[in-house]
XYZ file of C-alpha atoms in Angstrom:
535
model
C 0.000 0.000 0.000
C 1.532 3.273 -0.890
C 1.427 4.627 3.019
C 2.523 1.501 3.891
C 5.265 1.837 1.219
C 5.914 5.550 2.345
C 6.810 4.483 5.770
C 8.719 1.824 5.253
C 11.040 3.323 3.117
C 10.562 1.463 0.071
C 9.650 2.530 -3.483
C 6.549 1.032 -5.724
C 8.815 -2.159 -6.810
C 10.560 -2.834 -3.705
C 9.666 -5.544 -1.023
C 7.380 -4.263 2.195
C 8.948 -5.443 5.189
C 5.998 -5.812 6.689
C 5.421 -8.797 4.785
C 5.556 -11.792 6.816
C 4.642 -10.452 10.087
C 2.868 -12.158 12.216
C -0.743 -9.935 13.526
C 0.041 -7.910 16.300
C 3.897 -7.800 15.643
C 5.483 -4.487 15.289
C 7.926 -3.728 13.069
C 10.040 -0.384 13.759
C 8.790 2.348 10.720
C 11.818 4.291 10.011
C 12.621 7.272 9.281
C 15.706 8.575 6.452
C 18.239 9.996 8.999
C 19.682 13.318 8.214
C 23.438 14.154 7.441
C 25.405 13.590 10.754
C 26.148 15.672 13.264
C 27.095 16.190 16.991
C 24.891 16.688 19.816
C 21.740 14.634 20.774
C 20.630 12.219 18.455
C 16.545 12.235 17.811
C 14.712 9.473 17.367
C 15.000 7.465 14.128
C 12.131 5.693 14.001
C 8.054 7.198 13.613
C 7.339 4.788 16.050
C 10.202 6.755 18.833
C 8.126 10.085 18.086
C 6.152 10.850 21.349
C 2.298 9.977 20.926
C 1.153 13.750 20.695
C 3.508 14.333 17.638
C 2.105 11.139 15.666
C -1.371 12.407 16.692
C -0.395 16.023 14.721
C 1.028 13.763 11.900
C -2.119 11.847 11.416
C -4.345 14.734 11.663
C -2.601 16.517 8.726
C -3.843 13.603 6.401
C -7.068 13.082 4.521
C -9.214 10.806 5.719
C -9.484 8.143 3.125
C -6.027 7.135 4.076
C -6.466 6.790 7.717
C -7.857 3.217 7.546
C -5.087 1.951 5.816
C -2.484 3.883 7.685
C -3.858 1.590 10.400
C -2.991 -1.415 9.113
C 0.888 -0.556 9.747
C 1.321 -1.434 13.307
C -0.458 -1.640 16.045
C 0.767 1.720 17.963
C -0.589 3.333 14.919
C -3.969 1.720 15.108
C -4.349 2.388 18.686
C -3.485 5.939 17.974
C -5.854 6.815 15.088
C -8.438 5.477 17.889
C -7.744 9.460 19.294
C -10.880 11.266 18.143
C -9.165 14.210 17.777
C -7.850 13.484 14.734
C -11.081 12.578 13.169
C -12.675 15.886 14.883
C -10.053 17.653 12.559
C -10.734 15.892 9.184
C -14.221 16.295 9.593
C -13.865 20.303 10.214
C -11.073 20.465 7.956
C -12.932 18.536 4.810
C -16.692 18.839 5.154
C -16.426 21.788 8.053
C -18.158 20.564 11.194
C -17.583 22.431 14.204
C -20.148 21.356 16.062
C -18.894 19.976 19.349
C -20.193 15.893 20.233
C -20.068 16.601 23.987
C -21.860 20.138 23.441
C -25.350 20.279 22.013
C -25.835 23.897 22.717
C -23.043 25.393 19.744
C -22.721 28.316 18.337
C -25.598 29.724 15.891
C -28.853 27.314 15.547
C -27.845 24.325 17.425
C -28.506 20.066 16.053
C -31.044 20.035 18.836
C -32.731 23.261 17.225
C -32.975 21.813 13.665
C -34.466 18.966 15.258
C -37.422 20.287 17.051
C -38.253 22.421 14.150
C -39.720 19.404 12.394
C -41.298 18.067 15.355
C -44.639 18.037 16.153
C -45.131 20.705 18.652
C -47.680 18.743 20.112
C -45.242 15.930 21.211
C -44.562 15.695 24.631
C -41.296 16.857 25.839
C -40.740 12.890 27.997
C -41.187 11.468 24.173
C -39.505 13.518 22.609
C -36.422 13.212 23.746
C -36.010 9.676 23.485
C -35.803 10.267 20.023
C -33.204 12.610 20.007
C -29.566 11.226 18.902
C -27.310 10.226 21.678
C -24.415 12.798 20.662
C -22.357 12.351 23.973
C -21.397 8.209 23.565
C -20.566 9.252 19.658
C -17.655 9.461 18.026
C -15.907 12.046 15.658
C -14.735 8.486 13.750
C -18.157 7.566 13.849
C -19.287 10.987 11.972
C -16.484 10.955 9.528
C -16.509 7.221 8.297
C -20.451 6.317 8.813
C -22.345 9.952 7.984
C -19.704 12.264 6.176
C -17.650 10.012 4.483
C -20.313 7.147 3.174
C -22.702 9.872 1.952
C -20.017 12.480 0.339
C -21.358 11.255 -3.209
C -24.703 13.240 -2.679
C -23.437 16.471 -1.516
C -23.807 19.548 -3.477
C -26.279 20.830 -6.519
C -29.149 18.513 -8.059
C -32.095 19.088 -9.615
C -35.311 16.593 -8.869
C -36.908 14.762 -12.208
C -40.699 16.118 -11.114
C -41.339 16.279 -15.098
C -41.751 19.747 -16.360
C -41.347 21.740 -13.199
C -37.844 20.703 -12.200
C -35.964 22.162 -8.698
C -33.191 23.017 -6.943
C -32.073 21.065 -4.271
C -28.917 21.972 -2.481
C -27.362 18.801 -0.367
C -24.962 20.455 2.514
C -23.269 19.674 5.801
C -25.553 21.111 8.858
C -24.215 20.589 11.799
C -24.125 17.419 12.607
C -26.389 16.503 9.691
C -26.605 16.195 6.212
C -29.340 18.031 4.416
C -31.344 18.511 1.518
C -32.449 21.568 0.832
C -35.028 23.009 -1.689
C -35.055 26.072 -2.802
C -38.131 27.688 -3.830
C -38.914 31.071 -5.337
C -39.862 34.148 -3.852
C -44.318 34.752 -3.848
C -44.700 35.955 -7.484
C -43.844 38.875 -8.720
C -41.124 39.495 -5.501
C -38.260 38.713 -7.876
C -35.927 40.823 -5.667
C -36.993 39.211 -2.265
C -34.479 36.132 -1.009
C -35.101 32.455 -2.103
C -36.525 30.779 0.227
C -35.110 27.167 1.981
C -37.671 23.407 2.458
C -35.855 20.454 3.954
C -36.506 17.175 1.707
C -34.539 14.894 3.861
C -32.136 14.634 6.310
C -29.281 12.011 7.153
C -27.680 11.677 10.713
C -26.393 9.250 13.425
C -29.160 8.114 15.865
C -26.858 5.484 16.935
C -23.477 4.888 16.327
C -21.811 2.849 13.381
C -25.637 3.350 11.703
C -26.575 6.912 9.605
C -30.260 7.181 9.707
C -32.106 8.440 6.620
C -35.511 11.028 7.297
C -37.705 12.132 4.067
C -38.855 15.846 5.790
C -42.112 15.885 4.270
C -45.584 16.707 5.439
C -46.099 18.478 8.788
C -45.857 15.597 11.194
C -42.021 15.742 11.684
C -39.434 13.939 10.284
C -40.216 10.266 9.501
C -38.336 6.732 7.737
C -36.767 7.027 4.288
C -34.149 5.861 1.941
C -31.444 6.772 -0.279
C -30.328 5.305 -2.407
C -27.285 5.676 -5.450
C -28.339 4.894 -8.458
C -25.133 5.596 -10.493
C -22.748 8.471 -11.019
C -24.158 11.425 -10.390
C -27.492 10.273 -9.630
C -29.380 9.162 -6.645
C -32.845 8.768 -5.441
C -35.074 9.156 -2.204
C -38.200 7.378 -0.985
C -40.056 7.838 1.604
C -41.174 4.757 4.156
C -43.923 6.384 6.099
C -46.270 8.341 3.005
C -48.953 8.767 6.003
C -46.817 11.543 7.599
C -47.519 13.612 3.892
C -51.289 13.119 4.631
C -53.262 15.435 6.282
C -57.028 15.236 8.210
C -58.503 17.415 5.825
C -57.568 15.135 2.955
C -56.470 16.500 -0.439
C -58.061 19.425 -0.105
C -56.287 20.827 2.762
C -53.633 19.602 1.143
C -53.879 21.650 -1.282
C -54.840 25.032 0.527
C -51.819 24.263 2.655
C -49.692 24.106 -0.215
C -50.887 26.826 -1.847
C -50.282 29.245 1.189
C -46.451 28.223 1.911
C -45.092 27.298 -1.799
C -47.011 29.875 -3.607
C -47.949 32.708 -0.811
C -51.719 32.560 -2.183
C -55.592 31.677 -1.553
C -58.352 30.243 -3.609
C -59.710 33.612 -3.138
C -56.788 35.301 -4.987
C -56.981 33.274 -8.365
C -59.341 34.991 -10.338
C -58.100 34.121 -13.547
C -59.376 30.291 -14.858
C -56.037 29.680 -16.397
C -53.708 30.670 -13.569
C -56.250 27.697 -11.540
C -55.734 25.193 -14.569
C -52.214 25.854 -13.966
C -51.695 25.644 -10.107
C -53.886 22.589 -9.765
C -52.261 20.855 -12.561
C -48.859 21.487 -10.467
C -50.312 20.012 -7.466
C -51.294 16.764 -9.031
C -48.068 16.678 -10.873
C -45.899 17.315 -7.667
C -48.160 14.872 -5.399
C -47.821 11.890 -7.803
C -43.490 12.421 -7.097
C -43.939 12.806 -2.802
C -43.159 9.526 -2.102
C -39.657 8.523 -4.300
C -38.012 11.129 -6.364
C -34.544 10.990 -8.748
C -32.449 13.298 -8.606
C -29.534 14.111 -10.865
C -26.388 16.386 -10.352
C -26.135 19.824 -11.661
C -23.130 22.494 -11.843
C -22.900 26.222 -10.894
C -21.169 27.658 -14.062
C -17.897 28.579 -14.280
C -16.496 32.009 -14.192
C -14.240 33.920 -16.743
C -12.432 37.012 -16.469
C -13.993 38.492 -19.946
C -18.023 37.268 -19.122
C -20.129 40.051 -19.489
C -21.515 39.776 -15.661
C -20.679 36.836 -13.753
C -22.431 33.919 -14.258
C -24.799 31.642 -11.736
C -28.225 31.165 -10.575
C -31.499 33.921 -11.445
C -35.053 34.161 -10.504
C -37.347 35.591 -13.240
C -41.026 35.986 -14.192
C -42.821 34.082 -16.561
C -46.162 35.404 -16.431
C -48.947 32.884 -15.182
C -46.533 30.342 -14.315
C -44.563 32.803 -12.216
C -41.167 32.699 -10.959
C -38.842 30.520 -11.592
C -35.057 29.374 -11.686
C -32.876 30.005 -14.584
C -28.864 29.258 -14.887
C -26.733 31.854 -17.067
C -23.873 30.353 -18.316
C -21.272 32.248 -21.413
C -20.217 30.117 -24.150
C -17.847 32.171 -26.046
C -19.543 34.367 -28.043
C -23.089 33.292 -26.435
C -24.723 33.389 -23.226
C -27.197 30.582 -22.958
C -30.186 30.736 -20.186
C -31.431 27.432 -18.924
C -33.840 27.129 -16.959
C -33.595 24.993 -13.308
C -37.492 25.100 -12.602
C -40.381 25.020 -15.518
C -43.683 24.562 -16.496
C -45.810 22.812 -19.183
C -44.460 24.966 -22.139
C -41.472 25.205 -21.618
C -40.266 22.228 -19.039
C -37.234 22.684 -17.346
C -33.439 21.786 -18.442
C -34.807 23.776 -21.727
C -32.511 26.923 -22.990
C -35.258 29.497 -22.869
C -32.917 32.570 -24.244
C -30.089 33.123 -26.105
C -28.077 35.868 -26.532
C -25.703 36.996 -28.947
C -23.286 39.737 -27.453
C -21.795 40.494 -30.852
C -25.099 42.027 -31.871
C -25.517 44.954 -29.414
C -28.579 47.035 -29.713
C -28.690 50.627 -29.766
C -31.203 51.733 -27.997
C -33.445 55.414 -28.801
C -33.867 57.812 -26.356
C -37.317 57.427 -23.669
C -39.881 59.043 -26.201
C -39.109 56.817 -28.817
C -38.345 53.421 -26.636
C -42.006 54.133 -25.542
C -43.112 53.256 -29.301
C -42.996 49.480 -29.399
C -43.020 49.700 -33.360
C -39.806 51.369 -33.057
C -38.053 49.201 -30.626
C -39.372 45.882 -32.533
C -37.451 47.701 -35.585
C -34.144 47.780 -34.360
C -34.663 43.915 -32.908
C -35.853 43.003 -36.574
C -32.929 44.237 -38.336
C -30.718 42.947 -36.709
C -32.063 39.363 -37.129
C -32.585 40.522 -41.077
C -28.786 40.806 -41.011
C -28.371 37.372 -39.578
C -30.469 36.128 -41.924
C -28.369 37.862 -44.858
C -24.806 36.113 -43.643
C -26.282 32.307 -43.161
C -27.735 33.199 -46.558
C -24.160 34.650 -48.412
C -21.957 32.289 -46.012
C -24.578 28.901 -46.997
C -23.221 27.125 -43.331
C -23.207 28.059 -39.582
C -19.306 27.465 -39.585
C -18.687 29.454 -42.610
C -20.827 32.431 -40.750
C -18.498 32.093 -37.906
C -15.125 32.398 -39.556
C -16.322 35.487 -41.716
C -18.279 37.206 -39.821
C -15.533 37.371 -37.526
C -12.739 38.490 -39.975
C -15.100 41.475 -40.326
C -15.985 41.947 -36.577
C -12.518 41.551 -35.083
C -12.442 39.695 -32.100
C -15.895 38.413 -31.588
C -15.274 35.877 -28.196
C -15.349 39.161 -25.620
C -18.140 41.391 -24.426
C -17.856 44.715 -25.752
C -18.442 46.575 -22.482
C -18.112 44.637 -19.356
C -19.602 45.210 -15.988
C -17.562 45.958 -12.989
C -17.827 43.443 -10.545
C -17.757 43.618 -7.015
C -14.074 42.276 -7.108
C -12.561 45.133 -9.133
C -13.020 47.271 -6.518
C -9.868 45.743 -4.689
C -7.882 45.740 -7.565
C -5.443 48.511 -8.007
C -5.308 51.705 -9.176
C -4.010 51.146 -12.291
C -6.625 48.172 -13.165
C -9.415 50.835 -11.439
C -8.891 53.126 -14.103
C -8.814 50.766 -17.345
C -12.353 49.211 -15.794
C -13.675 52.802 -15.343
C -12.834 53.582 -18.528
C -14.402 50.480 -20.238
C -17.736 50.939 -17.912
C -20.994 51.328 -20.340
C -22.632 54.354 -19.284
C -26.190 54.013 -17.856
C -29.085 54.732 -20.512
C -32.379 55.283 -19.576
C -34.473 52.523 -19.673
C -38.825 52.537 -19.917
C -40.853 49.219 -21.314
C -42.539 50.219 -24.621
C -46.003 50.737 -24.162
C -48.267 47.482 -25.004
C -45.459 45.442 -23.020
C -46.964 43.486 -20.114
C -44.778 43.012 -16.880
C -45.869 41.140 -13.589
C -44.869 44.366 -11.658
C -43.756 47.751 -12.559
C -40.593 47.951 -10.287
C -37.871 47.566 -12.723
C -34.816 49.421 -13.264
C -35.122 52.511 -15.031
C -31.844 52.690 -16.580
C -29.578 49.783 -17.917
C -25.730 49.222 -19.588
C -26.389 47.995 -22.571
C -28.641 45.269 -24.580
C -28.032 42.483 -27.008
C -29.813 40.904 -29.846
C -31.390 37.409 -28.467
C -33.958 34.869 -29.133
C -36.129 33.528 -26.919
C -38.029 29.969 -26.505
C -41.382 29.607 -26.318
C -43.538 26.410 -26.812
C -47.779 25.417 -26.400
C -48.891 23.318 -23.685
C -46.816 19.898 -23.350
C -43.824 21.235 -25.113
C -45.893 21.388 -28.350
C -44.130 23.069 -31.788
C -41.572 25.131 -29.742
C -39.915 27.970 -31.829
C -37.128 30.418 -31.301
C -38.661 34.051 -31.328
C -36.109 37.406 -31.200
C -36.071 39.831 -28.408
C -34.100 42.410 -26.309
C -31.246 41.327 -23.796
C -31.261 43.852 -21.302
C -28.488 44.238 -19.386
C -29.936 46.613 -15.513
C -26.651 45.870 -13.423
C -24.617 42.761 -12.154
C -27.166 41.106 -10.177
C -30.149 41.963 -12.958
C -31.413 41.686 -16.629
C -34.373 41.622 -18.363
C -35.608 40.109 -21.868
C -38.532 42.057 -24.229
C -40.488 38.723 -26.034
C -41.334 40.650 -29.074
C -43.850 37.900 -30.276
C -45.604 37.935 -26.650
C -44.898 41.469 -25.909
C -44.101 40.657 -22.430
C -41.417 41.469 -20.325
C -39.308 38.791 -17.722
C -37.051 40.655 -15.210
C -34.444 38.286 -13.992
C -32.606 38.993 -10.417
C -29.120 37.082 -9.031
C -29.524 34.242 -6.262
C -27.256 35.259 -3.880
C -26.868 32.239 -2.069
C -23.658 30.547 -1.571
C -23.189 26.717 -2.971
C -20.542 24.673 -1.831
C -19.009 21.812 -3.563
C -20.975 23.139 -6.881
C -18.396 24.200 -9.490
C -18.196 21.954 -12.332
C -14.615 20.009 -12.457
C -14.211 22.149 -16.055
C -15.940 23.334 -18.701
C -16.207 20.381 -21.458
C -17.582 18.586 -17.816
C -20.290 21.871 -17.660
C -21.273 21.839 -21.452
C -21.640 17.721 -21.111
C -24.055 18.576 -18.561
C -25.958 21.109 -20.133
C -26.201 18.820 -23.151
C -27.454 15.689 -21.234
C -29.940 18.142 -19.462
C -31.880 18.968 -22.657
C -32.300 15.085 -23.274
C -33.655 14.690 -19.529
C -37.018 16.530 -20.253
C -37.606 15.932 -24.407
């Protein structure tokens, strides 16, 4: 084994003395000595070092490597027995710093977490004999049976609930592992936080066994399973579907659901389609409450010429209402695809694309008011498009001389400053704040329909784009041009020219760990397989 190999001395093709020994022998793990010289000699041998120096040692390596570092001797097996060690790897690579011996730690505490899902109406005597026994548990018993066997499901993933799609965002909480969902602000809030459901949960009632809880339903945590299906994909099902049920049946239910997923009443929906359309969701979602697949999605990554920096949106889509969208920059495209969907356009579909080598002039106020005009400038430029695939006869051909005539096509012509740029130095200050778009006022042409009237009034630039839209069940989808507006880092907007409607997209600001795709061809594999998930 190559720690085995390490200690010993030996290279890959030479002999392990170890070989041979009898169980419980010890052989002395040496150390090279250093040149010689007078004065006190140290100890030669790992096995000389005092106990606390072998326990730094240990700490210092990851913790796949522990169990076989074991096998060695027995002094070292006895010593990775030291739970400080595994307290480290377990802060050091998944960041718990909880305390076993401690349940009241610092911020909202495991016990906390807990009795949030609880029935309040449990009695205090019952309740906690259901509570893990944290003080006879073991950091080794964390690492190797919760953190360690379950590292495969950690990070971004979005649920196969047909059309509508999710987020789900698998952490380290504490002392648990959880599955969180992230649903939309209340429509048309598209500036207001995301908000956070636990699915599951997975955590040591006893030790040497991680128990699995689906989170659903209002009767507090209850039996599940996960399970891992293959790379990159797992699923959940839930043992106890009688906890999702409620006394009202499916009609309180469905109130209930409509109050905390979608912040409404019956009494609210007015319009017979919107109705259609939430109680075809609730069917839809209530069919998927008991066992659900999920597969693994990346945040995209970052480069230093993207036109704002890439990640996670919420925008409106009119009756369906918000939902999650994932802006990604492919060269001389950015590509919007969309997390969360509905029964036009389902999610893992690319519902715009933009082409930032076609930027958009826009008029001044009076005449952006005139939607004639501002469909105009949109038109012509997708006339000229039309003209080069014509004269050029092939997308590549297009490419190579349309560039030639465009210079470098690959880089946004303006970027935004970032947050970032404001520690760089003086020198890179300047060169941003001279490459900064001005801010041009910014009004919706009138006959454009918005789900609320607060949006920015004044915006960098905009960019040719097309847009996706589809009839119900994904039926004869097209590609339709519109206006990329670009309001600020954290916002843009899109004109549909064939719906006249307006979307207004706002920045996630949550923070994913463990999220970032390993590189790009990795990202664009993903995006491709997407596509295929929901056709």
């Amino acid at each position: 084994m190559a720690v085995c190999a390490r200690l010993c001395g030996v290279g890959q093709s030479g002999g392990c003395r170890r070989r041979g020994l009898e169980d419980g022998e010890e052989d002395e793990v040496r150390i090279e000595a250093g040149p010689a010289h007078s004065g006190p000699r140290g100890p030669r041998t790992l096995l000389q070092l005092p106990p606390e120096i072998l326990v730094e040692i240990f700490s210092s390596l990851p913790g796949p490597e522990l169990p076989s570092l074991a096998q060695v001797c027995r002094k070292f097996r006895q010593i990775l027995n030291t739970d400080t060690i595994w307290k480290r790897r377990c802060k050091q690579e998944y960041g718990v710093c909880e305390n076993l011996r401690k349940l009241e730690v610092t911020g909202v505490s495991c016990r906390d977490v807990y009795v949030k899902r609880i029935n309040p109406r449990v009695k205090s005597g019952r309740f906690m004999k259901i509570l893990p026994d944290y003080e006879h548990m073991e950091y080794r018993d964390v690492y190797t049976c919760l953190l360690h066997q379950y590292r495969h499901i950690l990070g971004l993933w979005q649920p196969d609930i047909g059309p509508y799609g999710g987020l789900l965002n698998v952490v380290v909480d504490g002392l648990f592992i959880i599955g969180w969902m992230y649903l939309t602000p209340h429509d048309p809030h598209v500036d207001e936080p995301m908000r956070l459901k636990p699915v599951f949960r997975i955590h040591l009632m006893e030790r040497k066994s991680a128990t699995v809880e689906c989170m659903y339903g209002h009767k507090g945590p209850h039996n599940g399973q996960i399970q891992i299906v293959k790379k990159d994909e797992f699923c959940t099902k839930c043992l106890q579907t009688d906890y999702h049920r409620m006394s009202g049946g499916r009609q309180e239910e469905f109130r209930t659901w409509l109050r905390e997923d979608l912040g409404r009443t019956l009494e609210d929906i007015f319009h017979e389609h919107m109705q259609e359309l939430i109680l075809m969701k609730f069917i839809y979602i209530c069919q998927y409450d008991n066992c659900l697949t999920y597969r693994r999605i990346y945040h995209p990554l970052s480069q230093p010429d993207d036109l704002l920096c890439p990640g996670f949106f919420k925008g409106t889509y009119g009756s369906h209402g918000l939902e999650i969208v994932m802006l990604s920059f492919h060269g001389t495209l950015a590509k919007v695809t969309k997390i969360t969907g509905d029964p036009n356009v389902p999610a893992c579909q690319q519902t715009l694309e933009i082409d930032l080598t076609r930027p958009v002039q826009l008029p001044d106020v009076e005449h952006l008011r005139n939607f004639d005009e501002m469909s105009r400038l949109v038109l012509d430029v997708q006339a000229q498009i039309h003209r080069e695939q014509r004269l050029t006869g092939s997308d590549e051909e297009d490419g190579r001389e349309v560039a030639a005539v465009r210079g470098e096509p690959g880089r946004p012509l303006l970027p935004v400053k970032r947050p970032e740029d404001k520690d760089a130095n003086k020198v890179g200050a300047e060169e941003n704040d001279e490459q900064e778009a001005p801010a041009h006022s910014f009004v919706l042409p009138d006959g454009v329909t918005a789900r609320s009237e607060e949006y920015p009034r004044s915006c960098k630039m905009c960019f040719y784009g097309t847009g996706l839209i589809a009839g119900h069940g994904f039926s004869s989808p097209e590609r339709t041009p519109g206006l990329f507006i670009l309001f600020d880092e954290d916002r843009f907007g899109f004109i549909w020219l064939e719906l006249k409607s307006f979307s207004l997209y706002s920045r996630m600001r949550d923070k994913f760990q463990r999220a970032d795709a390993p590189s790009q061809a990795a990202f664009d594999e993903m995006l491709q397989n997407m596509q295929s998930w929901t056709t």
